[in-house]
Amino acid sequence: MAPERRFIQDPVLLVREWSRAQLQLQPGLRFDERFGVLFKPNLADANRVTVISGGGSGHEPAHAGYLGEGMLDATVAGSIFSSPNIRQIYRALEAAASPKGTIVVVKNYTGDKLNFSLAAERYKAATGQDVRVVLVAEDVSVPRSRGKFVGRRGLAGTILIHKVAGAAAHRGLDIDRIVQLCDKISNNMGTIGVSLAPCYVPGQQGAETGHSEEISLGMGIHNEPAFDRLPAETPTEEVIKKMLNLLLDSTNKEHGFLPAEAANAGRRVVLLMNNLGGLSTIELGALTSLVSTQLKSMYNITPCRTYAGTFLSALDGRGFSITLLSLDDSEEASTILSLLNDPTTANGWASSIPIDQWTKESGISESVDQGAEKPRRTSLNDIRCDKEAFVKVIKSIYSEVVAAEPALTHYDTVLGDGDCGTTLLAGAQAMLQGAETGSLPTHSLTQGTLALSEVVTEAMGGTSGGIYGIFLSALAASLNHLYEENTPIDVRYFARAAVEALTALENFTGARVGDRTLMDALIPFVTTLDRVSKDQPQGLAALEAAVSEAHAGSENTRNLQARFGRSAYVKDDSGMQQTKEEEAARLPDPGAYGLVAVLNGLLKGLK
């Protein structure tokens, strides 16, 4: 099997260029390329403790991303997932030399532990300077019976120690005090990771990873096997529940590493949500909310600090980890929280607003009850209409959109970003809900149409939501000013209003017939409705002809080149491997196709 596709397949080039990039991201740094050491200059003149860290690459932004005022002073990078050698680490110690001493933060992995410890001992013996190794081992997934000889692994909690140690050093605290603070964190911190899929080392094949489709609970940051596997269909809430139980259940003889009081509601808790590299920002944010909700509902814990981001990745691993730091009311704990607040220029750190600095408690505001019809503030006349007919039209539109959604989604997946079908369906569902709950004023032609514009705009969003919203709003206004008492509400009346609404819409978009957009169906619909209704103002003949022309306009988009919207960026051949059917005929524009479904629903509902 070929290697996973990447822009940079050479792992050596990858590490070197990442390190070089830091010189642009933080001007003033120095890079010893031979030994893979990044450092701040003139550290010997700082007259304070210095802090360094390092390890295998592949965990970015760790470690170079934490170089900066208020965090690390030097970092040393090994190859992907491999510890730097003793000579590299020795060079980092030389670069960070200080008469006040140096702290070396190391994750507890055999290679890192041995190489960093030996380099530190050699450096101390050669220079007489004080060097302390702070070992981070906070993984709660490694059971005591298995880890009694090698200890637990160091995970994302390492970054909290980077921050506290670096901030303490910049405050001028002595080396004993900094080590004491680091020990306080280590003794009260736990991390648990979970993954859907492993990461892939650049240049290596993506097959034969030894990982199944199951959810890996406790997987390490180097693709180490998990201690437990959960069925792939396990709900995310249940996965989080198991993770928090492993962190906070002190009665668990194998995994209960945090002190018993860690689950007490009165403790001050720091939550760090870490992306292992392969999650989107929005997914990590949603997971952060789910974790926070369970901490509150199951343990009555509200974190006093919440951090979310990519702090210690596993290349592109599809997973995340939860780190909890549980602190008491001691002065030492208060110092740790204060140090977390200190500013830093490190580009990998994401700050958190302390809860005690909030002007008021955060909360979810109550929405206005949509369950009952309420008076609407509008200048529109209340033009009465058949309420049951209005509701039937909405239900008919919903049915047609539901039927068209699979094809619509397929078309937009090939030609755009794949959301056109679900977006239109969301609008139709919102209309249906409003009709069924009575929140839409379906007794009024004008106010009901205006309400529909608001509903679809809110439910759909994006370009299509805006277009439907503008057209419906303008249609409501036109229906209002064209209405005259004792004037029949017939097709001609609607046609005149539709012409004005289309004119209003054309003021906001330059798309016209031939541009491969929704307008290729809407414009023929309105113009045909206007033309035919002049001779046949009663009945549905004009509407039937207009819907037929809209369908023809939609079908014609198969032969057009897009000039608006996302499909304008897609190559003529769609940029993808086409099926034989798609090779024979191009796909219609999704927006136009979706509008035809809406118009079909309108026609069938009125019939």
Coordinates of C-alpha atoms in Angstrom, one line a residue:
M1 CA 0.0 0.0 0.0
A2 CA 1.2 3.5 -0.9
P3 CA 2.1 5.9 2.0
E4 CA -0.6 8.3 3.2
R5 CA -0.8 11.4 1.0
R6 CA 1.0 14.4 2.5
F7 CA 2.6 17.5 1.1
I8 CA 5.9 16.6 2.8
Q9 CA 6.7 12.9 3.0
D10 CA 10.3 13.1 4.1
P11 CA 10.2 13.1 8.0
V12 CA 13.7 14.6 8.2
L13 CA 12.7 17.5 6.0
L14 CA 9.5 17.9 7.9
V15 CA 11.3 18.3 11.3
R16 CA 13.9 20.6 10.0
E17 CA 11.5 22.9 8.2
W18 CA 9.1 23.0 11.2
S19 CA 12.1 24.1 13.4
R20 CA 13.1 26.7 10.8
A21 CA 9.6 28.1 10.7
Q22 CA 9.9 29.0 14.4
L23 CA 12.5 31.6 13.4
Q24 CA 9.8 33.4 11.5
L25 CA 7.1 32.9 14.0
Q26 CA 9.2 34.2 16.8
P27 CA 11.9 36.5 15.5
G28 CA 15.0 36.5 17.7
L29 CA 15.2 32.8 18.3
R30 CA 18.4 30.9 17.4
F31 CA 18.5 27.5 15.7
D32 CA 21.4 25.0 15.9
E33 CA 20.4 22.9 13.0
R34 CA 23.1 20.3 13.5
F35 CA 21.6 19.3 16.9
G36 CA 18.0 20.3 16.4
V37 CA 18.1 22.8 19.2
L38 CA 16.1 26.0 19.3
F39 CA 16.9 28.5 22.0
K40 CA 16.6 32.1 23.1
P41 CA 19.9 34.1 23.0
N42 CA 21.8 35.5 25.9
L43 CA 20.2 33.3 28.5
A44 CA 23.3 33.4 30.7
D45 CA 22.6 37.1 31.3
A46 CA 19.0 36.6 32.3
N47 CA 20.1 35.8 35.9
R48 CA 17.2 33.4 36.5
V49 CA 16.4 29.7 36.3
T50 CA 16.1 28.5 32.7
V51 CA 13.6 25.8 31.5
I52 CA 14.1 23.4 28.6
S53 CA 12.2 20.5 27.2
G54 CA 12.1 18.3 24.2
G55 CA 11.6 14.8 22.9
G56 CA 10.5 13.1 19.7
S57 CA 8.9 15.2 17.0
G58 CA 5.4 14.6 15.8
H59 CA 3.7 16.2 18.9
E60 CA 3.6 19.7 17.6
P61 CA 3.3 22.4 18.8
A62 CA 5.3 20.6 21.4
H63 CA 8.0 21.4 22.0
A64 CA 9.2 24.4 19.9
G65 CA 5.8 26.0 20.0
Y66 CA 6.3 26.7 23.7
L67 CA 9.5 28.7 23.3
G68 CA 8.9 32.2 24.4
E69 CA 8.9 34.7 27.3
G70 CA 7.1 33.1 30.1
M71 CA 7.6 29.5 29.0
L72 CA 10.5 27.5 27.6
D73 CA 14.0 28.8 27.0
A74 CA 15.3 26.0 24.8
T75 CA 13.9 22.9 23.1
V76 CA 15.6 19.9 21.4
A77 CA 13.8 17.9 18.7
G78 CA 14.4 14.3 18.0
S79 CA 13.2 12.5 14.9
I80 CA 9.5 11.6 14.5
F81 CA 8.5 9.7 17.7
S82 CA 12.2 9.2 18.7
S83 CA 14.1 10.7 21.6
P84 CA 16.9 13.1 20.8
N85 CA 20.3 11.7 21.6
I86 CA 22.5 12.6 24.5
R87 CA 24.7 15.0 22.4
Q88 CA 21.6 16.9 21.2
I89 CA 20.3 17.3 24.7
Y90 CA 23.7 18.4 26.0
R91 CA 23.8 21.1 23.4
A92 CA 20.4 22.3 24.6
L93 CA 21.8 22.5 28.1
E94 CA 24.7 24.5 26.9
A95 CA 22.4 26.9 25.1
A96 CA 20.3 27.4 28.2
A97 CA 23.1 27.6 30.7
S98 CA 22.4 29.7 33.7
P99 CA 24.1 30.2 37.1
K100 CA 20.7 29.9 38.7
G101 CA 20.2 26.4 37.3
T102 CA 18.2 24.7 34.6
I103 CA 15.0 22.6 34.8
V104 CA 14.5 19.9 32.2
V105 CA 10.9 18.9 31.7
V106 CA 10.7 15.3 30.3
K107 CA 7.8 13.1 29.4
N108 CA 8.1 9.6 31.0
Y109 CA 9.1 7.4 28.0
T110 CA 12.1 5.1 28.3
G111 CA 14.2 6.7 25.6
D112 CA 13.5 10.3 26.7
K113 CA 14.0 9.4 30.4
L114 CA 17.3 7.7 29.8
N115 CA 18.8 10.2 27.3
F116 CA 17.7 13.4 29.1
S117 CA 18.7 12.1 32.6
L118 CA 22.2 10.9 31.3
A119 CA 22.8 14.2 29.5
A120 CA 21.8 16.1 32.6
E121 CA 24.2 14.1 34.8
R122 CA 27.1 14.6 32.4
Y123 CA 26.4 18.3 32.1
K124 CA 26.3 18.7 35.9
A125 CA 29.5 16.8 36.3
A126 CA 31.3 18.8 33.6
T127 CA 30.1 22.3 34.6
G128 CA 29.0 22.0 38.3
Q129 CA 25.8 23.8 37.4
D130 CA 22.5 22.8 38.9
V131 CA 20.2 20.8 36.6
R132 CA 16.9 19.2 37.7
V133 CA 14.9 16.7 35.7
V134 CA 11.2 17.0 36.2
L135 CA 9.6 13.8 35.0
V136 CA 5.9 14.0 33.9
A137 CA 3.9 10.8 34.1
E138 CA 0.2 11.5 34.4
D139 CA -1.5 8.9 32.1
V140 CA -4.2 7.2 34.1
S141 CA -4.8 4.5 31.5
V142 CA -1.6 2.6 32.3
P143 CA -2.7 0.2 35.1
R144 CA -0.5 0.0 38.2
S145 CA 0.2 -3.7 37.7
R146 CA 1.6 -3.0 34.2
G147 CA 3.4 0.2 34.8
K148 CA 5.1 -0.6 38.1
F149 CA 8.5 -0.8 36.5
V150 CA 8.4 1.8 33.8
G151 CA 5.7 4.1 35.3
R152 CA 3.0 6.0 33.6
R153 CA 3.4 7.9 30.3
G154 CA 3.7 11.6 30.0
L155 CA 0.9 13.2 28.0
A156 CA -0.7 16.6 27.4
G157 CA -0.5 17.5 31.1
T158 CA 3.2 18.1 30.3
I159 CA 2.2 21.4 28.8
L160 CA 0.7 22.7 32.1
I161 CA 4.1 22.1 33.7
H162 CA 5.8 23.9 30.8
K163 CA 3.6 26.9 31.5
V164 CA 4.0 26.9 35.3
A165 CA 7.7 26.2 35.3
G166 CA 8.4 28.8 32.6
A167 CA 6.3 31.5 34.3
A168 CA 7.8 30.8 37.7
A169 CA 11.3 31.1 36.2
H170 CA 10.5 34.4 34.6
R171 CA 9.2 35.6 37.9
G172 CA 12.6 34.9 39.4
L173 CA 11.6 32.0 41.7
D174 CA 14.5 29.8 42.7
I175 CA 15.0 26.3 41.3
D176 CA 13.8 24.4 44.5
R177 CA 10.5 26.4 44.5
I178 CA 9.9 25.7 40.9
V179 CA 10.5 22.0 41.3
Q180 CA 8.2 22.0 44.3
L181 CA 5.4 23.6 42.2
C182 CA 6.0 21.0 39.4
D183 CA 5.7 18.2 41.9
K184 CA 2.4 19.7 43.2
I185 CA 1.0 19.5 39.7
S186 CA 2.3 16.0 39.0
N187 CA 0.7 14.6 42.2
N188 CA -2.7 16.1 41.4
M189 CA -3.0 15.7 37.6
G190 CA -4.3 12.9 35.4
T191 CA -4.8 12.5 31.6
I192 CA -6.7 10.0 29.6
G193 CA -6.8 9.8 25.8
V194 CA -9.1 8.2 23.3
S195 CA -8.8 7.6 19.5
L196 CA -10.9 6.6 16.5
A197 CA -7.9 6.0 14.3
P198 CA -4.1 5.9 14.6
C199 CA -1.7 8.5 13.2
Y200 CA 0.6 7.8 10.2
V201 CA 4.3 8.6 10.2
P202 CA 5.2 10.5 7.1
G203 CA 6.7 8.3 4.4
Q204 CA 5.4 5.1 5.9
Q205 CA 2.6 3.0 4.6
G206 CA -0.9 3.5 6.1
A207 CA -1.8 -0.1 6.3
E208 CA -1.1 -2.9 8.8
T209 CA -1.4 -0.5 11.8
G210 CA -2.8 -3.2 14.1
H211 CA -5.7 -0.9 15.0
S212 CA -9.3 -2.0 14.5
E213 CA -12.5 0.0 13.8
E214 CA -13.2 0.1 17.5
I215 CA -12.7 3.1 19.8
S216 CA -9.3 2.9 21.4
L217 CA -9.5 4.0 25.1
G218 CA -6.1 5.0 26.5
M219 CA -4.1 5.0 23.3
G220 CA -0.8 6.6 23.6
I221 CA 0.7 9.5 21.6
H222 CA 3.0 7.2 19.5
N223 CA 0.3 4.7 18.4
E224 CA 0.8 2.6 21.4
P225 CA -2.0 0.1 21.8
A226 CA -4.9 1.1 24.0
F227 CA -5.7 -0.6 27.3
D228 CA -9.3 -1.1 26.4
R229 CA -11.4 -1.0 23.2
L230 CA -15.0 0.1 22.9
P231 CA -17.5 -0.9 20.2
A232 CA -17.4 1.6 17.3
E233 CA -21.1 2.5 17.9
T234 CA -20.5 3.6 21.6
P235 CA -22.1 7.0 22.1
T236 CA -19.6 9.8 22.6
E237 CA -21.3 10.7 25.9
E238 CA -20.6 7.2 27.2
V239 CA -17.0 7.3 26.1
I240 CA -16.5 10.6 28.0
K241 CA -18.2 9.0 31.0
K242 CA -15.7 6.2 31.0
M243 CA -12.8 8.7 30.6
L244 CA -13.9 10.8 33.5
N245 CA -14.5 7.8 35.7
L246 CA -10.9 6.6 35.1
L247 CA -9.7 10.1 36.1
L248 CA -11.8 10.6 39.2
D249 CA -12.6 7.2 40.7
S250 CA -10.0 6.9 43.4
T251 CA -11.3 3.5 44.4
N252 CA -10.1 2.0 41.2
K253 CA -7.0 0.1 42.3
E254 CA -5.5 0.0 38.8
H255 CA -6.3 3.4 37.5
G256 CA -7.2 5.6 40.5
F257 CA -4.1 7.8 40.6
L258 CA -5.6 11.2 41.6
P259 CA -6.2 11.8 45.3
A260 CA -9.6 10.8 46.7
E261 CA -10.5 14.4 47.3
A262 CA -10.0 15.2 43.5
A263 CA -13.7 14.6 42.9
N264 CA -14.8 16.9 45.7
A265 CA -17.0 19.8 44.5
G266 CA -15.0 22.3 46.5
R267 CA -11.7 21.6 44.7
R268 CA -10.3 24.0 42.1
V269 CA -10.0 22.1 38.8
V270 CA -8.1 22.9 35.6
L271 CA -9.5 21.2 32.5
L272 CA -7.3 20.9 29.4
M273 CA -8.9 19.4 26.3
N274 CA -6.2 18.3 23.9
N275 CA -6.6 17.5 20.2
L276 CA -4.4 14.6 19.2
G277 CA -4.1 16.2 15.7
G278 CA -6.9 14.9 13.6
L279 CA -9.9 16.6 14.9
S280 CA -11.5 19.8 13.6
T281 CA -11.6 22.8 15.9
I282 CA -15.4 22.7 16.0
E283 CA -15.4 19.0 17.0
L284 CA -12.9 19.6 19.8
G285 CA -15.1 22.5 21.0
A286 CA -18.2 20.3 21.0
L287 CA -16.3 17.7 23.0
T288 CA -15.2 20.4 25.5
S289 CA -18.8 21.3 26.1
L290 CA -19.8 17.6 26.6
V291 CA -17.0 17.0 29.1
S292 CA -17.8 20.2 31.0
T293 CA -21.5 19.2 31.1
Q294 CA -20.6 15.8 32.6
L295 CA -18.2 17.2 35.1
K296 CA -21.0 19.5 36.4
S297 CA -23.8 17.0 36.3
M298 CA -22.0 13.9 37.6
Y299 CA -19.3 15.4 39.9
N300 CA -20.6 19.0 40.5
I301 CA -17.3 20.3 39.2
T302 CA -17.0 23.6 37.4
P303 CA -13.4 24.1 36.2
C304 CA -11.8 27.3 37.2
R305 CA -9.7 27.2 34.0
T306 CA -10.6 25.5 30.7
Y307 CA -8.1 25.2 27.9
A308 CA -8.9 23.6 24.5
G309 CA -6.6 23.2 21.5
T310 CA -3.9 21.2 20.0
F311 CA -1.3 21.1 22.8
L312 CA 0.4 17.8 22.4
S313 CA -0.5 16.0 19.2
A314 CA 0.1 12.6 17.8
L315 CA 0.7 13.8 14.2
D316 CA -2.8 13.4 12.7
G317 CA -4.2 11.0 15.3
R318 CA -8.0 11.0 15.3
G319 CA -8.5 11.5 19.0
F320 CA -8.4 13.7 22.0
S321 CA -7.3 13.6 25.6
I322 CA -8.8 15.0 28.8
T323 CA -6.4 16.4 31.5
L324 CA -7.6 17.3 34.9
L325 CA -5.5 19.2 37.4
S326 CA -7.3 19.2 40.8
L327 CA -6.0 21.7 43.3
D328 CA -6.8 22.5 47.0
D329 CA -7.1 25.9 48.6
S330 CA -3.4 26.1 49.6
E331 CA -1.2 29.1 48.8
E332 CA 0.9 26.8 46.6
A333 CA -2.2 25.9 44.5
S334 CA -3.1 29.6 44.2
T335 CA 0.4 30.3 43.0
I336 CA 0.0 27.6 40.3
L337 CA -3.2 29.2 39.0
S338 CA -1.6 32.6 39.1
L339 CA 1.3 31.3 37.0
L340 CA -1.1 29.8 34.5
N341 CA -2.4 33.3 34.0
D342 CA 0.9 34.9 33.4
P343 CA 1.4 36.2 29.8
T344 CA 3.7 34.4 27.4
T345 CA 4.9 35.0 23.8
A346 CA 4.9 31.2 23.1
N347 CA 2.7 30.7 20.0
G348 CA 1.5 27.2 21.0
W349 CA -0.2 28.3 24.3
A350 CA -3.9 29.1 24.4
S351 CA -4.9 31.2 27.4
S352 CA -8.0 30.8 29.6
I353 CA -10.0 33.4 31.4
P354 CA -10.1 32.6 35.1
I355 CA -13.6 32.1 36.4
D356 CA -13.0 34.6 39.2
Q357 CA -12.4 37.3 36.6
W358 CA -15.7 36.9 34.8
T359 CA -18.1 39.8 35.3
K360 CA -21.0 37.3 35.7
E361 CA -21.6 33.6 35.5
S362 CA -21.8 32.2 32.0
G363 CA -25.0 30.5 31.1
I364 CA -27.3 29.5 28.3
S365 CA -30.0 32.2 27.8
E366 CA -33.6 31.2 27.5
S367 CA -35.0 31.3 24.0
V368 CA -38.4 32.8 23.2
D369 CA -41.0 30.1 23.3
Q370 CA -41.9 29.2 19.7
G371 CA -44.7 26.9 20.7
A372 CA -47.5 29.4 20.4
E373 CA -48.4 32.1 17.9
K374 CA -47.5 35.5 19.1
P375 CA -48.3 39.0 17.8
R376 CA -45.9 40.2 15.2
R377 CA -44.7 43.8 15.0
T378 CA -45.1 44.5 11.3
S379 CA -46.6 47.2 9.1
L380 CA -48.1 44.6 6.7
N381 CA -51.8 44.4 6.3
D382 CA -53.3 41.3 7.7
I383 CA -54.5 39.8 4.4
R384 CA -56.5 36.8 5.5
C385 CA -56.2 33.5 3.6
D386 CA -57.2 29.8 3.9
K387 CA -55.1 28.6 6.9
E388 CA -55.5 25.0 6.0
A389 CA -54.4 25.5 2.5
F390 CA -51.3 27.4 3.7
V391 CA -50.4 24.5 5.9
K392 CA -51.0 22.0 3.2
V393 CA -48.6 23.8 0.9
I394 CA -45.9 23.8 3.5
K395 CA -46.3 20.1 4.1
S396 CA -46.2 19.4 0.4
I397 CA -43.0 21.4 0.0
Y398 CA -41.5 19.5 2.9
S399 CA -42.4 16.1 1.3
E400 CA -40.9 17.1 -2.1
V401 CA -37.7 18.4 -0.4
V402 CA -37.3 15.2 1.6
A403 CA -37.6 13.1 -1.6
A404 CA -35.1 15.3 -3.5
E405 CA -32.5 15.6 -0.6
P406 CA -30.4 12.5 -1.4
A407 CA -29.9 13.4 -5.0
L408 CA -29.4 17.1 -4.1
T409 CA -26.8 16.1 -1.5
H410 CA -25.0 13.9 -4.1
Y411 CA -25.0 16.7 -6.7
D412 CA -23.6 19.2 -4.2
T413 CA -21.0 16.7 -2.9
V414 CA -19.6 16.4 -6.5
L415 CA -20.0 20.1 -7.4
G416 CA -19.7 22.0 -4.1
D417 CA -19.3 21.3 -0.4
G418 CA -22.1 18.8 0.1
D419 CA -24.4 20.8 2.3
C420 CA -27.0 22.1 -0.1
G421 CA -29.4 19.2 0.5
T422 CA -29.2 19.2 4.2
T423 CA -29.5 23.0 4.2
L424 CA -32.6 23.1 2.2
L425 CA -34.1 20.2 4.2
A426 CA -33.4 22.2 7.4
G427 CA -35.4 25.1 6.0
A428 CA -38.3 22.9 5.0
Q429 CA -38.3 21.2 8.4
A430 CA -38.3 24.6 10.2
M431 CA -41.3 25.6 8.0
L432 CA -43.1 22.4 8.8
Q433 CA -42.4 22.8 12.5
G434 CA -43.8 26.3 12.5
A435 CA -46.9 25.2 10.7
E436 CA -47.6 22.3 13.0
T437 CA -46.9 24.2 16.2
G438 CA -48.9 27.2 15.2
S439 CA -45.9 29.6 15.5
L440 CA -46.4 30.7 11.9
P441 CA -49.3 33.1 11.3
T442 CA -50.7 30.9 8.5
H443 CA -54.0 32.8 8.7
S444 CA -52.4 35.7 7.0
L445 CA -51.0 35.7 3.5
T446 CA -48.6 38.6 4.1
Q447 CA -47.5 38.0 7.6
G448 CA -47.3 34.3 7.0
T449 CA -45.0 34.9 4.0
L450 CA -42.8 37.3 6.0
A451 CA -42.6 34.8 8.8
L452 CA -41.5 32.1 6.4
S453 CA -38.6 34.4 5.2
E454 CA -37.4 34.7 8.8
V455 CA -37.8 30.9 9.5
V456 CA -35.8 29.8 6.4
T457 CA -33.2 32.4 6.9
E458 CA -32.5 31.3 10.4
A459 CA -32.7 27.6 9.7
M460 CA -30.7 27.6 6.5
G461 CA -28.1 30.3 6.7
G462 CA -25.5 30.7 4.0
T463 CA -26.1 31.9 0.5
S464 CA -29.2 29.9 -0.2
G465 CA -30.8 31.0 3.1
G466 CA -30.1 34.6 2.1
I467 CA -31.6 34.2 -1.4
Y468 CA -34.8 32.5 -0.1
G469 CA -35.1 35.0 2.7
I470 CA -34.7 38.1 0.5
F471 CA -37.2 36.8 -2.1
L472 CA -39.8 35.8 0.5
S473 CA -39.5 39.1 2.3
A474 CA -39.8 41.1 -0.9
L475 CA -42.8 38.9 -1.9
A476 CA -44.5 39.6 1.4
A477 CA -44.0 43.4 0.9
S478 CA -45.3 43.2 -2.7
L479 CA -48.3 41.1 -1.8
N480 CA -49.0 43.8 0.8
H481 CA -48.8 46.9 -1.4
L482 CA -50.5 45.3 -4.5
Y483 CA -53.5 44.2 -2.5
E484 CA -56.7 46.2 -2.8
E485 CA -59.8 45.4 -1.0
N486 CA -62.3 43.3 -2.9
T487 CA -59.5 42.4 -5.4
P488 CA -59.4 38.7 -6.0
I489 CA -56.4 36.8 -4.7
D490 CA -55.7 34.9 -7.9
V491 CA -52.6 33.7 -9.8
R492 CA -52.2 37.1 -11.5
Y493 CA -52.0 38.8 -8.2
F494 CA -49.2 36.4 -7.1
A495 CA -47.4 36.8 -10.4
R496 CA -47.2 40.6 -10.1
A497 CA -45.9 40.2 -6.6
A498 CA -43.3 37.6 -7.7
V499 CA -42.0 39.9 -10.5
E500 CA -41.4 42.7 -7.9
A501 CA -39.8 40.2 -5.5
L502 CA -37.5 39.0 -8.3
T503 CA -36.5 42.5 -9.1
A504 CA -35.7 43.2 -5.5
L505 CA -33.6 40.0 -5.3
E506 CA -31.7 40.9 -8.5
N507 CA -30.5 44.1 -6.7
F508 CA -28.5 41.8 -4.3
T509 CA -27.1 39.2 -6.8
G510 CA -25.5 39.5 -10.2
A511 CA -26.5 35.9 -11.1
R512 CA -28.8 35.6 -14.0
V513 CA -30.0 32.9 -16.4
G514 CA -26.9 31.1 -17.8
D515 CA -24.7 31.5 -14.7
R516 CA -25.6 28.0 -13.3
T517 CA -27.3 29.0 -10.1
L518 CA -30.7 28.9 -8.5
M519 CA -31.6 31.9 -10.7
D520 CA -31.6 29.6 -13.7
A521 CA -34.8 28.1 -12.3
L522 CA -36.3 31.1 -10.5
I523 CA -36.2 33.6 -13.3
P524 CA -37.9 31.3 -15.9
F525 CA -40.5 30.5 -13.2
V526 CA -41.4 34.1 -12.4
T527 CA -41.3 35.3 -16.0
T528 CA -43.5 32.4 -17.2
L529 CA -45.9 32.9 -14.3
D530 CA -46.2 36.6 -15.2
R531 CA -46.7 36.0 -19.0
V532 CA -49.2 33.1 -18.8
S533 CA -51.2 34.6 -15.9
K534 CA -52.1 37.7 -18.0
D535 CA -54.2 35.4 -20.2
Q536 CA -55.1 32.8 -17.5
P537 CA -55.4 34.7 -14.2
Q538 CA -57.6 31.9 -12.7
G539 CA -56.7 28.3 -12.0
L540 CA -53.3 26.7 -11.9
A541 CA -52.4 26.6 -15.6
A542 CA -50.0 29.5 -15.3
L543 CA -48.4 27.9 -12.2
E544 CA -48.1 24.6 -14.0
A545 CA -46.4 26.2 -17.0
A546 CA -44.1 28.2 -14.7
V547 CA -43.0 25.1 -12.7
S548 CA -42.3 23.3 -16.0
E549 CA -40.1 26.2 -17.2
A550 CA -38.2 26.2 -13.9
H551 CA -37.6 22.4 -14.3
A552 CA -36.3 23.0 -17.9
G553 CA -34.0 25.8 -16.6
S554 CA -32.6 23.5 -13.9
E555 CA -31.9 20.8 -16.4
N556 CA -30.2 23.3 -18.7
T557 CA -27.6 24.0 -16.0
R558 CA -26.1 20.6 -16.9
N559 CA -24.6 22.3 -19.9
L560 CA -23.4 25.5 -18.2
Q561 CA -20.2 26.6 -16.6
A562 CA -20.6 28.0 -13.1
R563 CA -19.7 31.6 -12.5
F564 CA -21.1 32.1 -9.0
G565 CA -21.0 30.0 -5.8
R566 CA -18.7 27.2 -4.7
S567 CA -19.3 25.2 -7.8
A568 CA -17.6 28.0 -9.8
Y569 CA -14.3 26.7 -8.4
V570 CA -14.9 23.1 -9.6
K571 CA -13.3 22.0 -12.8
D572 CA -15.5 21.2 -15.8
D573 CA -15.1 17.5 -15.2
S574 CA -16.0 18.1 -11.5
G575 CA -12.5 17.4 -10.4
M576 CA -13.4 13.9 -9.3
Q577 CA -13.6 10.5 -10.7
Q578 CA -17.0 10.3 -12.4
T579 CA -19.3 7.3 -12.8
K580 CA -20.3 6.2 -16.3
E581 CA -23.7 8.0 -15.8
E582 CA -22.0 11.3 -14.9
E583 CA -19.7 11.0 -17.8
A584 CA -22.7 10.8 -20.1
A585 CA -24.5 13.8 -18.6
R586 CA -23.3 16.6 -16.3
L587 CA -25.1 17.2 -13.1
P588 CA -27.6 20.0 -12.6
D589 CA -26.9 22.9 -10.4
P590 CA -27.9 21.9 -6.8
G591 CA -29.5 25.2 -6.0
A592 CA -31.7 25.2 -9.1
Y593 CA -32.6 21.5 -8.6
G594 CA -33.6 22.2 -5.0
L595 CA -35.8 25.2 -6.0
V596 CA -37.6 23.0 -8.4
A597 CA -38.4 20.6 -5.6
V598 CA -39.8 23.6 -3.6
L599 CA -41.9 24.7 -6.6
N600 CA -43.2 21.2 -7.2
G601 CA -44.3 21.1 -3.6
L602 CA -46.1 24.4 -4.0
L603 CA -47.9 23.2 -7.1
K604 CA -48.9 19.9 -5.6
G605 CA -50.0 21.5 -2.4
L606 CA -52.3 24.0 -4.2
K607 CA -53.7 21.2 -6.3

